[in-house]
PDB file of C-alpha atoms in Angstrom:
ATOM      1  CA  MET Z   1     -53.686 -27.802  13.079  1.00 95.00           C
ATOM      2  CA  ALA Z   2     -50.981 -24.869  13.051  1.00 96.00           C
ATOM      3  CA  TRP Z   3     -53.410 -22.318  13.090  1.00 96.00           C
ATOM      4  CA  PHE Z   4     -55.409 -24.236  15.773  1.00 97.00           C
ATOM      5  CA  TYR Z   5     -52.387 -23.789  17.786  1.00 98.00           C
ATOM      6  CA  LEU Z   6     -51.833 -20.098  16.893  1.00 97.00           C
ATOM      7  CA  PHE Z   7     -55.219 -19.499  18.196  1.00 97.00           C
ATOM      8  CA  ILE Z   8     -54.706 -21.131  21.756  1.00 98.00           C
ATOM      9  CA  ALA Z   9     -51.653 -19.409  22.098  1.00 98.00           C
ATOM     10  CA  GLY Z  10     -53.372 -16.136  21.240  1.00 97.00           C
ATOM     11  CA  LEU Z  11     -55.760 -16.714  24.021  1.00 98.00           C
ATOM     12  CA  MET Z  12     -52.646 -17.837  26.270  1.00 98.00           C
ATOM     13  CA  GLU Z  13     -51.090 -14.589  25.433  1.00 97.00           C
ATOM     14  CA  ILE Z  14     -54.810 -12.656  26.609  1.00 98.00           C
ATOM     15  CA  GLY Z  15     -53.959 -15.020  29.611  1.00 97.00           C
ATOM     16  CA  TRP Z  16     -50.763 -14.064  30.741  1.00 97.00           C
ATOM     17  CA  ALA Z  17     -50.833 -10.550  30.020  1.00 96.00           C
ATOM     18  CA  LEU Z  18     -54.217  -9.990  31.982  1.00 96.00           C
ATOM     19  CA  GLY Z  19     -52.821 -12.139  34.461  1.00 96.00           C
ATOM     20  CA  LEU Z  20     -50.135  -9.800  35.427  1.00 95.00           C
ATOM     21  CA  LYS Z  21     -52.511  -7.486  36.461  1.00 94.00           C
ATOM     22  CA  TYR Z  22     -53.455  -9.667  39.207  1.00 95.00           C
ATOM     23  CA  THR Z  23     -49.972 -10.897  40.103  1.00 96.00           C
ATOM     24  CA  ASP Z  24     -49.401  -7.514  42.129  1.00 94.00           C
ATOM     25  CA  GLY Z  25     -45.742  -7.061  41.025  1.00 94.00           C
ATOM     26  CA  PHE Z  26     -45.322 -10.532  41.270  1.00 95.00           C
ATOM     27  CA  THR Z  27     -46.221 -10.639  45.331  1.00 96.00           C
ATOM     28  CA  ARG Z  28     -49.072 -13.406  44.920  1.00 96.00           C
ATOM     29  CA  LEU Z  29     -48.168 -16.918  44.296  1.00 97.00           C
ATOM     30  CA  VAL Z  30     -51.332 -18.071  42.499  1.00 97.00           C
ATOM     31  CA  PRO Z  31     -51.774 -15.338  40.222  1.00 97.00           C
ATOM     32  CA  THR Z  32     -47.732 -15.296  39.212  1.00 97.00           C
ATOM     33  CA  ALA Z  33     -47.704 -19.390  38.613  1.00 98.00           C
ATOM     34  CA  LEU Z  34     -50.773 -19.169  36.393  1.00 97.00           C
ATOM     35  CA  THR Z  35     -49.301 -16.362  34.449  1.00 98.00           C
ATOM     36  CA  VAL Z  36     -45.934 -17.871  33.999  1.00 98.00           C
ATOM     37  CA  ALA Z  37     -47.714 -20.914  33.145  1.00 98.00           C
ATOM     38  CA  ALA Z  38     -50.064 -19.138  30.462  1.00 98.00           C
ATOM     39  CA  MET Z  39     -46.944 -17.588  29.293  1.00 98.00           C
ATOM     40  CA  VAL Z  40     -44.648 -20.635  28.879  1.00 98.00           C
ATOM     41  CA  ALA Z  41     -47.941 -22.625  26.928  1.00 98.00           C
ATOM     42  CA  SER Z  42     -48.766 -19.354  24.819  1.00 98.00           C
ATOM     43  CA  VAL Z  43     -44.931 -19.514  23.486  1.00 98.00           C
ATOM     44  CA  ALA Z  44     -44.929 -23.224  23.075  1.00 98.00           C
ATOM     45  CA  LEU Z  45     -48.071 -22.940  21.216  1.00 98.00           C
ATOM     46  CA  LEU Z  46     -46.816 -20.545  18.968  1.00 98.00           C
ATOM     47  CA  GLY Z  47     -43.695 -22.708  18.384  1.00 98.00           C
ATOM     48  CA  LEU Z  48     -45.618 -25.402  17.267  1.00 98.00           C
ATOM     49  CA  ALA Z  49     -47.637 -23.221  14.707  1.00 98.00           C
ATOM     50  CA  LEU Z  50     -44.041 -22.034  13.401  1.00 98.00           C
ATOM     51  CA  LYS Z  51     -43.553 -25.644  12.533  1.00 97.00           C
ATOM     52  CA  THR Z  52     -45.691 -25.128   9.178  1.00 96.00           C
ATOM     53  CA  LEU Z  53     -46.626 -21.239   9.046  1.00 96.00           C
ATOM     54  CA  PRO Z  54     -44.349 -18.647   7.843  1.00 96.00           C
ATOM     55  CA  ILE Z  55     -42.821 -16.742  11.047  1.00 96.00           C
ATOM     56  CA  GLY Z  56     -43.808 -13.197  10.715  1.00 94.00           C
ATOM     57  CA  THR Z  57     -47.799 -13.656   9.624  1.00 94.00           C
ATOM     58  CA  ALA Z  58     -47.953 -16.366  12.747  1.00 96.00           C
ATOM     59  CA  TYR Z  59     -45.996 -13.505  14.880  1.00 96.00           C
ATOM     60  CA  ALA Z  60     -48.117 -10.736  13.819  1.00 95.00           C
ATOM     61  CA  ILE Z  61     -51.339 -12.751  14.343  1.00 95.00           C
ATOM     62  CA  TRP Z  62     -49.943 -14.284  17.620  1.00 97.00           C
ATOM     63  CA  SER Z  63     -49.378 -10.861  18.651  1.00 96.00           C
ATOM     64  CA  GLY Z  64     -52.679  -9.465  17.328  1.00 96.00           C
ATOM     65  CA  ILE Z  65     -54.993 -11.618  19.221  1.00 97.00           C
ATOM     66  CA  GLY Z  66     -53.034 -10.736  22.299  1.00 97.00           C
ATOM     67  CA  ALA Z  67     -53.359  -7.024  21.782  1.00 96.00           C
ATOM     68  CA  VAL Z  68     -57.099  -7.215  20.954  1.00 97.00           C
ATOM     69  CA  GLY Z  69     -58.183  -9.539  23.393  1.00 97.00           C
ATOM     70  CA  THR Z  70     -56.221  -7.769  25.902  1.00 97.00           C
ATOM     71  CA  ALA Z  71     -57.618  -4.787  25.033  1.00 97.00           C
ATOM     72  CA  ALA Z  72     -61.168  -5.511  24.940  1.00 97.00           C
ATOM     73  CA  LEU Z  73     -61.035  -7.512  27.927  1.00 97.00           C
ATOM     74  CA  GLY Z  74     -59.197  -4.188  29.455  1.00 96.00           C
ATOM     75  CA  ILE Z  75     -62.443  -1.994  28.876  1.00 97.00           C
ATOM     76  CA  MET Z  76     -64.677  -4.434  29.998  1.00 96.00           C
ATOM     77  CA  LEU Z  77     -62.962  -5.772  33.372  1.00 95.00           C
ATOM     78  CA  PHE Z  78     -60.714  -2.421  34.216  1.00 95.00           C
ATOM     79  CA  GLY Z  79     -62.932   0.230  32.856  1.00 95.00           C
ATOM     80  CA  ASP Z  80     -60.097   0.933  30.533  1.00 96.00           C
ATOM     81  CA  PRO Z  81     -61.561   4.137  28.251  1.00 96.00           C
ATOM     82  CA  ALA Z  82     -63.177   2.769  25.444  1.00 96.00           C
ATOM     83  CA  THR Z  83     -63.108   5.838  23.058  1.00 96.00           C
ATOM     84  CA  LEU Z  84     -63.877   5.731  19.183  1.00 97.00           C
ATOM     85  CA  GLY Z  85     -59.916   6.232  18.223  1.00 96.00           C
ATOM     86  CA  ARG Z  86     -59.430   3.320  20.622  1.00 96.00           C
ATOM     87  CA  LEU Z  87     -62.098   0.772  19.119  1.00 97.00           C
ATOM     88  CA  ALA Z  88     -61.076   2.297  15.164  1.00 97.00           C
ATOM     89  CA  CYS Z  89     -57.346   1.352  16.074  1.00 96.00           C
ATOM     90  CA  ILE Z  90     -57.804  -1.938  17.549  1.00 96.00           C
ATOM     91  CA  GLY Z  91     -60.244  -2.639  14.715  1.00 96.00           C
ATOM     92  CA  LEU Z  92     -57.757  -2.313  12.586  1.00 97.00           C
ATOM     93  CA  ILE Z  93     -55.628  -4.903  14.322  1.00 96.00           C
ATOM     94  CA  VAL Z  94     -58.672  -7.358  13.355  1.00 96.00           C
ATOM     95  CA  ALA Z  95     -58.623  -6.490  10.192  1.00 96.00           C
ATOM     96  CA  GLY Z  96     -54.956  -7.380   9.508  1.00 94.00           C
ATOM     97  CA  ILE Z  97     -55.219 -10.369  11.725  1.00 94.00           C
ATOM     98  CA  VAL Z  98     -58.036 -11.123   9.066  1.00 94.00           C
ATOM     99  CA  GLY Z  99     -55.999  -9.926   6.145  1.00 94.00           C
ATOM    100  CA  LEU Z 100     -53.160 -11.549   6.883  1.00 92.00           C
ATOM    101  CA  LYS Z 101     -55.158 -15.520   7.584  1.00 91.00           C
ATOM    102  CA  VAL Z 102     -56.909 -14.809   3.933  1.00 92.00           C
ATOM    103  CA  VAL Z 103     -53.712 -14.420   2.219  1.00 92.00           C
ATOM    104  CA  THR Z 104     -51.765 -17.137   4.165  1.00 85.00           C
TER     105      THR Z 104
END
């Protein structure tokens, strides 16, 4: 279950990172409330995963899922640049996430 919690925590990390864009500086109530809820859920699920997973591994994977997902959705939703160098670096993060899962 720890890996499942960690994966969902990573998805919540993506949710709150993207949610920040929609809060308009925390001036819009509903996006702000959803963003804060995603923040709380993300950290709570990370905490559950840490009951059995090593902190270094779990934190790196949690933040990696958030970084990759946010970068990918930024490209798709907001027109962020998708240069070869940027995509290669995102690929390296994915390789690191997979590597940590394999060796843990």
